[in-house]
Coordinates of C-alpha atoms in Angstrom, one line a residue:
M1 CA -29.1 -7.7 25.6
R2 CA -26.7 -10.2 23.6
A3 CA -25.8 -8.5 20.3
T4 CA -24.3 -10.8 17.4
G5 CA -22.0 -9.9 15.1
I6 CA -21.4 -9.9 11.1
V7 CA -19.1 -8.4 8.9
V8 CA -20.7 -7.6 5.6
E9 CA -20.4 -5.9 2.1
Y10 CA -24.0 -6.5 0.5
N11 CA -23.1 -5.7 -2.8
P12 CA -26.1 -6.0 -3.1
F13 CA -27.8 -8.1 -0.7
H14 CA -29.8 -11.3 -2.1
N15 CA -31.2 -14.3 -0.9
G16 CA -27.6 -15.9 0.1
H17 CA -27.0 -13.0 2.7
K18 CA -30.7 -13.3 3.8
L19 CA -30.2 -16.9 5.1
H20 CA -26.9 -15.9 6.6
L21 CA -28.7 -13.3 8.6
M22 CA -31.6 -15.5 9.3
E23 CA -28.8 -18.0 10.8
A24 CA -26.9 -15.3 12.8
K25 CA -30.4 -14.0 14.5
K26 CA -30.6 -17.5 16.1
N27 CA -27.4 -16.6 18.3
G28 CA -28.7 -13.5 20.2
D29 CA -31.1 -10.8 20.9
L30 CA -30.3 -8.4 17.9
V31 CA -27.6 -8.2 14.9
I32 CA -24.7 -5.6 14.2
A33 CA -23.4 -5.6 11.1
V34 CA -20.2 -4.0 10.2
M35 CA -20.6 -2.9 6.8
S36 CA -18.3 -1.5 3.7
G37 CA -18.8 1.9 2.8
N38 CA -18.4 2.9 -0.8
F39 CA -15.0 1.3 -1.7
L40 CA -15.0 -2.5 -0.9
Q41 CA -12.1 -5.3 0.3
R42 CA -11.5 -6.0 -3.3
G43 CA -10.9 -2.9 -4.3
E44 CA -14.0 -1.9 -6.1
P45 CA -16.4 0.3 -5.6
A46 CA -19.8 -0.6 -4.5
I47 CA -22.2 -1.3 -7.1
Y48 CA -24.5 1.1 -4.9
D49 CA -23.6 3.7 -2.4
K50 CA -23.5 2.7 1.1
W51 CA -27.1 4.1 2.1
T52 CA -28.6 2.0 -0.3
R53 CA -26.7 -0.6 1.1
A54 CA -27.6 -0.2 4.5
H55 CA -31.1 0.6 4.1
M56 CA -31.1 -3.1 2.1
A57 CA -29.8 -4.4 5.3
L58 CA -31.9 -3.0 7.7
K59 CA -35.2 -3.9 5.7
N60 CA -34.0 -7.5 5.4
G61 CA -33.7 -7.5 9.1
V62 CA -30.2 -6.3 10.5
D63 CA -30.9 -4.1 13.8
L64 CA -27.6 -2.3 13.5
V65 CA -25.8 -1.3 10.5
V66 CA -22.1 0.6 11.0
E67 CA -19.7 1.2 8.7
L68 CA -16.1 -0.1 8.0
P69 CA -13.7 2.9 7.7
V70 CA -12.3 2.8 4.2
F71 CA -8.9 2.4 5.7
Y72 CA -10.1 -1.1 6.6
S73 CA -12.6 -2.0 3.7
V74 CA -10.1 -1.7 0.9
Q75 CA -7.2 -3.5 2.4
S76 CA -6.0 -7.2 2.5
A77 CA -7.9 -9.8 4.4
E78 CA -5.9 -9.5 7.3
I79 CA -6.6 -5.6 7.6
F80 CA -9.7 -5.7 7.0
S81 CA -10.9 -8.5 9.5
H82 CA -8.9 -7.1 12.4
G83 CA -10.4 -3.4 11.6
A84 CA -13.8 -5.1 11.4
V85 CA -13.4 -7.3 14.7
D86 CA -12.1 -4.3 16.5
I87 CA -15.2 -2.4 16.0
L88 CA -17.6 -5.3 17.0
D89 CA -15.7 -6.1 20.2
K90 CA -15.8 -2.4 21.2
L91 CA -19.7 -2.2 20.4
G92 CA -19.9 -5.4 22.7
A93 CA -20.8 -8.0 20.5
A94 CA -20.8 -11.7 21.9
T95 CA -20.5 -13.5 19.0
L96 CA -19.6 -13.4 15.4
V97 CA -20.8 -15.3 12.7
F98 CA -19.5 -16.0 9.3
G99 CA -19.6 -18.2 6.4
S100 CA -17.3 -21.1 6.0
E101 CA -16.6 -23.4 3.0
S102 CA -15.2 -26.0 5.0
S103 CA -17.3 -25.1 8.3
D104 CA -14.8 -27.1 10.6
L105 CA -14.1 -24.3 13.4
E106 CA -11.5 -26.3 15.0
K107 CA -9.0 -26.5 11.5
L108 CA -9.8 -22.8 11.2
K109 CA -8.3 -22.4 14.2
K110 CA -5.5 -24.7 14.1
I111 CA -4.4 -22.6 10.6
A112 CA -4.8 -18.9 12.6
Y113 CA -3.1 -20.0 15.4
L114 CA -0.1 -21.6 13.3
Q115 CA 0.3 -18.2 11.5
I116 CA 0.4 -16.1 14.6
D117 CA 2.5 -18.7 16.8
E118 CA 5.1 -19.5 13.5
K119 CA 4.8 -16.0 12.1
I120 CA 8.5 -15.6 11.1
L121 CA 8.6 -18.8 9.8
V122 CA 5.2 -18.4 8.1
A123 CA 6.5 -15.2 6.4
E124 CA 9.7 -16.5 5.5
K125 CA 8.3 -19.3 3.3
I126 CA 5.9 -17.1 1.8
K127 CA 8.4 -14.9 0.8
E128 CA 10.5 -17.9 -0.5
K129 CA 6.9 -18.7 -2.2
M130 CA 6.8 -15.7 -3.9
G131 CA 10.0 -15.1 -5.1
E132 CA 9.5 -18.1 -7.1
G133 CA 6.4 -16.3 -8.7
M134 CA 3.3 -17.6 -6.7
S135 CA 0.8 -15.0 -6.0
Y136 CA 0.4 -14.0 -1.9
P137 CA -3.3 -16.5 -1.7
N138 CA -1.2 -19.5 -3.5
A139 CA 1.9 -18.8 -1.6
I140 CA -0.1 -18.8 1.7
S141 CA -2.2 -22.1 1.1
S142 CA 1.1 -23.8 0.2
V143 CA 3.0 -23.1 3.1
I144 CA 0.1 -23.7 5.3
E145 CA -0.4 -27.7 3.3
E146 CA 3.4 -27.8 3.8
L147 CA 3.7 -26.9 7.9
L148 CA 0.4 -28.9 8.6
G149 CA 0.9 -31.5 6.2
E150 CA -2.6 -31.7 4.9
K151 CA -3.2 -30.9 1.2
G152 CA -6.3 -28.5 0.3
I153 CA -6.6 -27.5 3.9
L154 CA -7.2 -23.8 3.5
R155 CA -10.0 -23.2 1.3
P156 CA -10.5 -19.6 -0.6
N157 CA -13.6 -19.0 0.9
D158 CA -12.2 -19.5 4.4
I159 CA -9.4 -17.2 4.0
L160 CA -11.5 -14.5 5.6
G161 CA -12.4 -16.5 8.5
V162 CA -9.2 -17.6 9.4
E163 CA -8.3 -14.0 9.5
Y164 CA -11.4 -13.1 12.0
I165 CA -10.0 -15.9 14.2
K166 CA -6.7 -14.6 14.4
A167 CA -8.0 -11.1 14.8
I168 CA -10.0 -12.0 17.6
R169 CA -6.7 -13.7 19.3
K170 CA -4.5 -10.8 18.8
L171 CA -7.1 -8.1 20.0
G172 CA -7.8 -10.6 23.4
S173 CA -11.3 -10.5 22.7
S174 CA -13.9 -12.5 24.5
I175 CA -15.9 -12.8 21.2
K176 CA -17.4 -16.4 20.1
V177 CA -17.2 -17.7 16.7
R178 CA -20.0 -19.7 15.1
L179 CA -19.7 -20.8 11.5
I180 CA -22.3 -20.9 9.2
E181 CA -21.6 -23.7 6.0
R182 CA -21.4 -22.0 2.5
K183 CA -24.4 -23.9 0.8
A184 CA -25.2 -23.9 -2.9
V185 CA -22.9 -21.4 -4.4
G186 CA -19.5 -19.9 -4.2
Y187 CA -18.6 -16.1 -4.3
H188 CA -17.7 -16.1 -7.8
D189 CA -20.2 -18.6 -9.3
K190 CA -22.3 -17.7 -11.9
E191 CA -25.3 -20.5 -11.3
I192 CA -28.4 -20.3 -9.9
I193 CA -29.0 -22.8 -7.1
D194 CA -32.5 -22.8 -5.5
E195 CA -32.7 -19.2 -6.0
I196 CA -29.3 -18.4 -4.7
T197 CA -26.5 -17.2 -6.6
S198 CA -23.4 -15.1 -5.8
A199 CA -23.2 -11.3 -5.7
T200 CA -20.7 -11.6 -8.8
A201 CA -23.4 -13.1 -10.8
I202 CA -25.9 -10.8 -9.8
R203 CA -23.6 -7.8 -10.5
A204 CA -23.0 -9.2 -13.8
M205 CA -27.0 -9.5 -14.4
I206 CA -27.5 -6.1 -13.3
K207 CA -24.8 -4.7 -15.8
E208 CA -26.5 -6.6 -18.7
G209 CA -29.9 -5.2 -18.1
R210 CA -31.3 -8.4 -16.5
I211 CA -33.3 -6.5 -13.5
E212 CA -36.4 -8.8 -13.9
E213 CA -34.3 -11.9 -13.8
I214 CA -32.7 -10.9 -10.7
K215 CA -36.1 -10.6 -8.5
K216 CA -35.7 -14.5 -7.9
V217 CA -32.1 -14.2 -6.3
M218 CA -33.1 -11.1 -4.2
P219 CA -35.2 -10.3 -1.7
V220 CA -38.3 -7.8 -2.4
E221 CA -36.8 -5.3 0.1
S222 CA -33.5 -5.4 -2.1
H223 CA -34.8 -5.2 -5.2
N224 CA -36.9 -2.4 -4.8
L225 CA -33.7 -0.2 -3.7
L226 CA -31.9 -1.2 -7.1
G227 CA -30.6 2.2 -8.6
T228 CA -28.0 3.1 -11.0
P229 CA -25.1 1.0 -10.9
T230 CA -21.3 1.7 -10.4
Y231 CA -18.2 0.0 -11.5
L232 CA -14.7 0.3 -11.1
E233 CA -14.2 1.2 -15.2
N234 CA -16.5 4.2 -14.3
F235 CA -13.7 6.0 -12.3
Y236 CA -11.2 5.3 -14.8
P237 CA -10.6 8.9 -16.0
L238 CA -9.8 9.9 -12.6
L239 CA -7.8 7.2 -11.8
R240 CA -5.9 7.6 -15.0
Y241 CA -5.2 11.3 -13.9
E242 CA -4.1 10.6 -10.5
I243 CA -1.5 8.0 -12.0
I244 CA -0.2 10.5 -14.6
N245 CA -0.1 13.8 -12.4
N246 CA 1.2 12.0 -9.5
Y247 CA 3.3 9.7 -10.7
E248 CA 6.3 10.4 -8.4
E249 CA 3.9 9.7 -5.4
L250 CA 2.9 6.3 -6.9
K251 CA 5.7 4.9 -4.7
F252 CA 4.2 5.7 -1.4
V253 CA 0.7 4.2 -1.9
A254 CA -0.3 1.1 0.4
D255 CA 0.4 -2.2 -1.2
M256 CA 2.3 -0.7 -4.1
E257 CA 5.8 -2.9 -4.9
I258 CA 8.9 -1.9 -6.6
G259 CA 8.7 -1.7 -9.9
L260 CA 5.0 -2.0 -10.1
D261 CA 4.2 1.6 -9.8
N262 CA 6.4 2.2 -13.1
R263 CA 3.8 -0.3 -14.9
V264 CA 1.1 1.2 -13.6
F265 CA 2.4 4.6 -15.0
E266 CA 3.4 2.8 -18.6
M267 CA 0.2 1.4 -18.7
A268 CA -2.1 4.7 -18.1
V269 CA 0.1 6.7 -20.2
K270 CA -0.4 4.2 -23.3
Y271 CA -4.1 3.1 -22.9
P272 CA -7.0 5.2 -22.5
D273 CA -9.6 2.4 -22.6
F274 CA -9.6 1.1 -19.1
H275 CA -9.9 -2.7 -20.2
E276 CA -6.8 -2.4 -22.3
F277 CA -5.2 -0.8 -19.3
Y278 CA -6.0 -3.2 -16.8
K279 CA -5.6 -6.2 -19.1
N280 CA -2.3 -5.5 -19.9
L281 CA -1.3 -4.1 -16.4
M282 CA -1.9 -7.7 -15.2
T283 CA 0.4 -10.1 -14.4
K284 CA 0.7 -13.6 -12.7
R285 CA 2.2 -12.3 -9.8
Y286 CA -0.8 -10.5 -8.6
T287 CA -4.2 -11.4 -8.4
N288 CA -7.0 -9.0 -9.3
G289 CA -7.9 -8.0 -6.0
R290 CA -4.3 -7.0 -5.3
I291 CA -4.1 -4.9 -8.7
Q292 CA -7.8 -3.3 -7.8
R293 CA -6.9 -2.5 -4.5
V294 CA -3.5 -0.8 -5.5
L295 CA -6.0 1.5 -8.0
A296 CA -8.0 2.0 -5.3
H297 CA -5.3 3.4 -2.8
I298 CA -4.3 5.3 -5.8
L299 CA -7.6 6.9 -6.6
L300 CA -8.2 7.8 -2.5
K301 CA -5.0 8.4 -2.2
I302 CA -4.6 5.7 0.6
D303 CA -1.0 5.6 1.6
K304 CA 1.6 3.2 3.8
K305 CA 1.1 6.0 6.7
I306 CA -2.3 5.9 7.3
I307 CA -2.4 2.2 7.1
D308 CA 0.2 2.0 9.6
E309 CA -1.1 4.7 11.8
T310 CA -5.0 2.9 11.8
K311 CA -3.6 -0.8 12.1
A312 CA -4.0 -0.5 16.2
G313 CA -7.8 0.1 15.8
I314 CA -10.5 2.9 15.4
T315 CA -11.8 4.8 18.3
Y316 CA -15.1 6.1 16.7
V317 CA -17.6 4.6 14.6
K318 CA -20.2 6.1 12.2
I319 CA -23.7 4.2 12.5
L320 CA -25.4 4.1 9.2
G321 CA -28.7 3.1 10.5
F322 CA -30.6 0.9 13.2
S323 CA -34.2 -0.7 14.2
K324 CA -36.0 0.0 17.4
L325 CA -34.0 -3.0 18.9
G326 CA -30.6 -1.4 17.7
S327 CA -31.8 1.9 19.0
R328 CA -32.3 0.3 22.2
Y329 CA -29.3 -1.3 22.3
L330 CA -27.2 1.8 21.5
K331 CA -29.2 3.6 24.9
E332 CA -28.8 0.9 27.0
K333 CA -25.0 0.3 26.3
K334 CA -24.3 3.8 25.9
E335 CA -22.0 3.9 29.2
I336 CA -20.1 0.7 28.6
L337 CA -19.1 1.0 24.4
R338 CA -15.6 1.2 24.1
I339 CA -16.1 3.3 20.9
K340 CA -17.5 6.7 20.1
S341 CA -20.7 6.4 17.6
L342 CA -21.4 9.1 15.4
S343 CA -25.2 9.4 14.6
G344 CA -24.2 12.1 11.9
L345 CA -21.5 14.9 12.0
K346 CA -23.3 17.5 14.2
N347 CA -21.2 18.4 17.2
V348 CA -18.0 16.2 15.9
S349 CA -15.2 18.9 17.0
L350 CA -16.7 18.2 20.8
I351 CA -16.8 14.4 20.2
L352 CA -14.0 13.7 18.3
D353 CA -10.1 14.5 18.7
E354 CA -7.6 16.3 16.2
R355 CA -6.6 13.0 14.9
E356 CA -10.0 11.5 14.7
R357 CA -11.2 14.3 12.8
E358 CA -8.5 14.0 10.3
L359 CA -9.4 10.5 10.0
L360 CA -12.9 11.3 9.7
N361 CA -12.5 13.9 7.1
F362 CA -10.3 11.8 5.3
E363 CA -13.7 9.1 5.2
I364 CA -15.7 12.1 3.7
K365 CA -13.1 13.0 1.2
C366 CA -13.4 9.3 -0.1
D367 CA -17.2 9.1 -0.4
R368 CA -16.9 12.5 -2.1
I369 CA -15.2 11.0 -5.1
Y370 CA -17.4 8.2 -5.1
G371 CA -19.7 10.7 -5.6
I372 CA -18.5 12.1 -8.5
I373 CA -19.1 9.0 -10.6
N374 CA -22.2 8.2 -8.5
P375 CA -24.1 11.2 -7.3
Y376 CA -25.9 10.3 -4.4
E377 CA -27.9 12.0 -1.0
E378 CA -25.3 12.0 1.7
R379 CA -27.6 11.5 5.0
K380 CA -27.2 13.7 7.7
F381 CA -28.6 11.4 9.9
P382 CA -28.7 7.5 10.5
I383 CA -31.4 5.6 8.7
I384 CA -34.2 4.4 11.1
I385 CA -36.6 1.6 10.6
E386 CA -39.7 1.4 12.7

């Protein structure tokens, strides 16, 4: 059986995701989705818990859903992509399919390989640009344009694609890449075109209570699973407590820069309202994603040490659900998979070594923090779709 891999958040699963999935299915016998758990790449909590979103994925045709651990899912595009590709590689995926704004694979490879082959030069130039006050995404785009001599070569929606390609090369993986052109709307677009809109727009509609309107932009299988939504602002009392109570530890938090820890502390002390806190915390130097990731790291106690320890890859993966085809794949490939697959927590002490159990317990702790704000049933076994 030939597996196609996709990397997803499904926050929540909508018609655009359905199109992506249908295209991915054309590249193999089944689709494996590496899905972020309860906390996402831009530092936000997922609007619905991981089991609800995994159920949406399976109901819409994904064959196997595995969880991207939180120490990858709430990270920069580079670490996020490396963790996801590493898991797909170890699960035996032959192809990785992702959406691309440019749909030009050779161009994306050129950008990716430049960043690997000229790593020191690129890093030095990015540092110079950021020293001038540029945000990281703008700095890297400017450097790529300068070195390749082409304006507008790196589009925002291609950044993850470039990182997937970098990860494949760094891992020495045999995974082949297939691009799907992003059509209709972009990640943050608010309009609805041909019954497709962005997840950002859908989350806004959910927040505004426009549940009936969402029916035309989500598959019925997803709409039927909508529950109580969760937002970053809901976590502010917990977050504010962590900031104020653990001020001395803030400097060790992943992605924290010198001086930013003091600013975060001062704003938390000054503003009991999340929106005022966030508005006054932001500066031109940092993107929303960067600030939100720092806040998530504070909330979950993700420090630089755990990021350094897990950069090389993970040796286990949690299975959230599977179809009959997904179950068959796991059974057929059991002896050749290069990763320990967990279908629950039973006998974990016999399967994982001490460090693996520590990482798993860290993930469980993060899920429990999410559950304080959005209580959900933590399943003991994967979701099975007959």
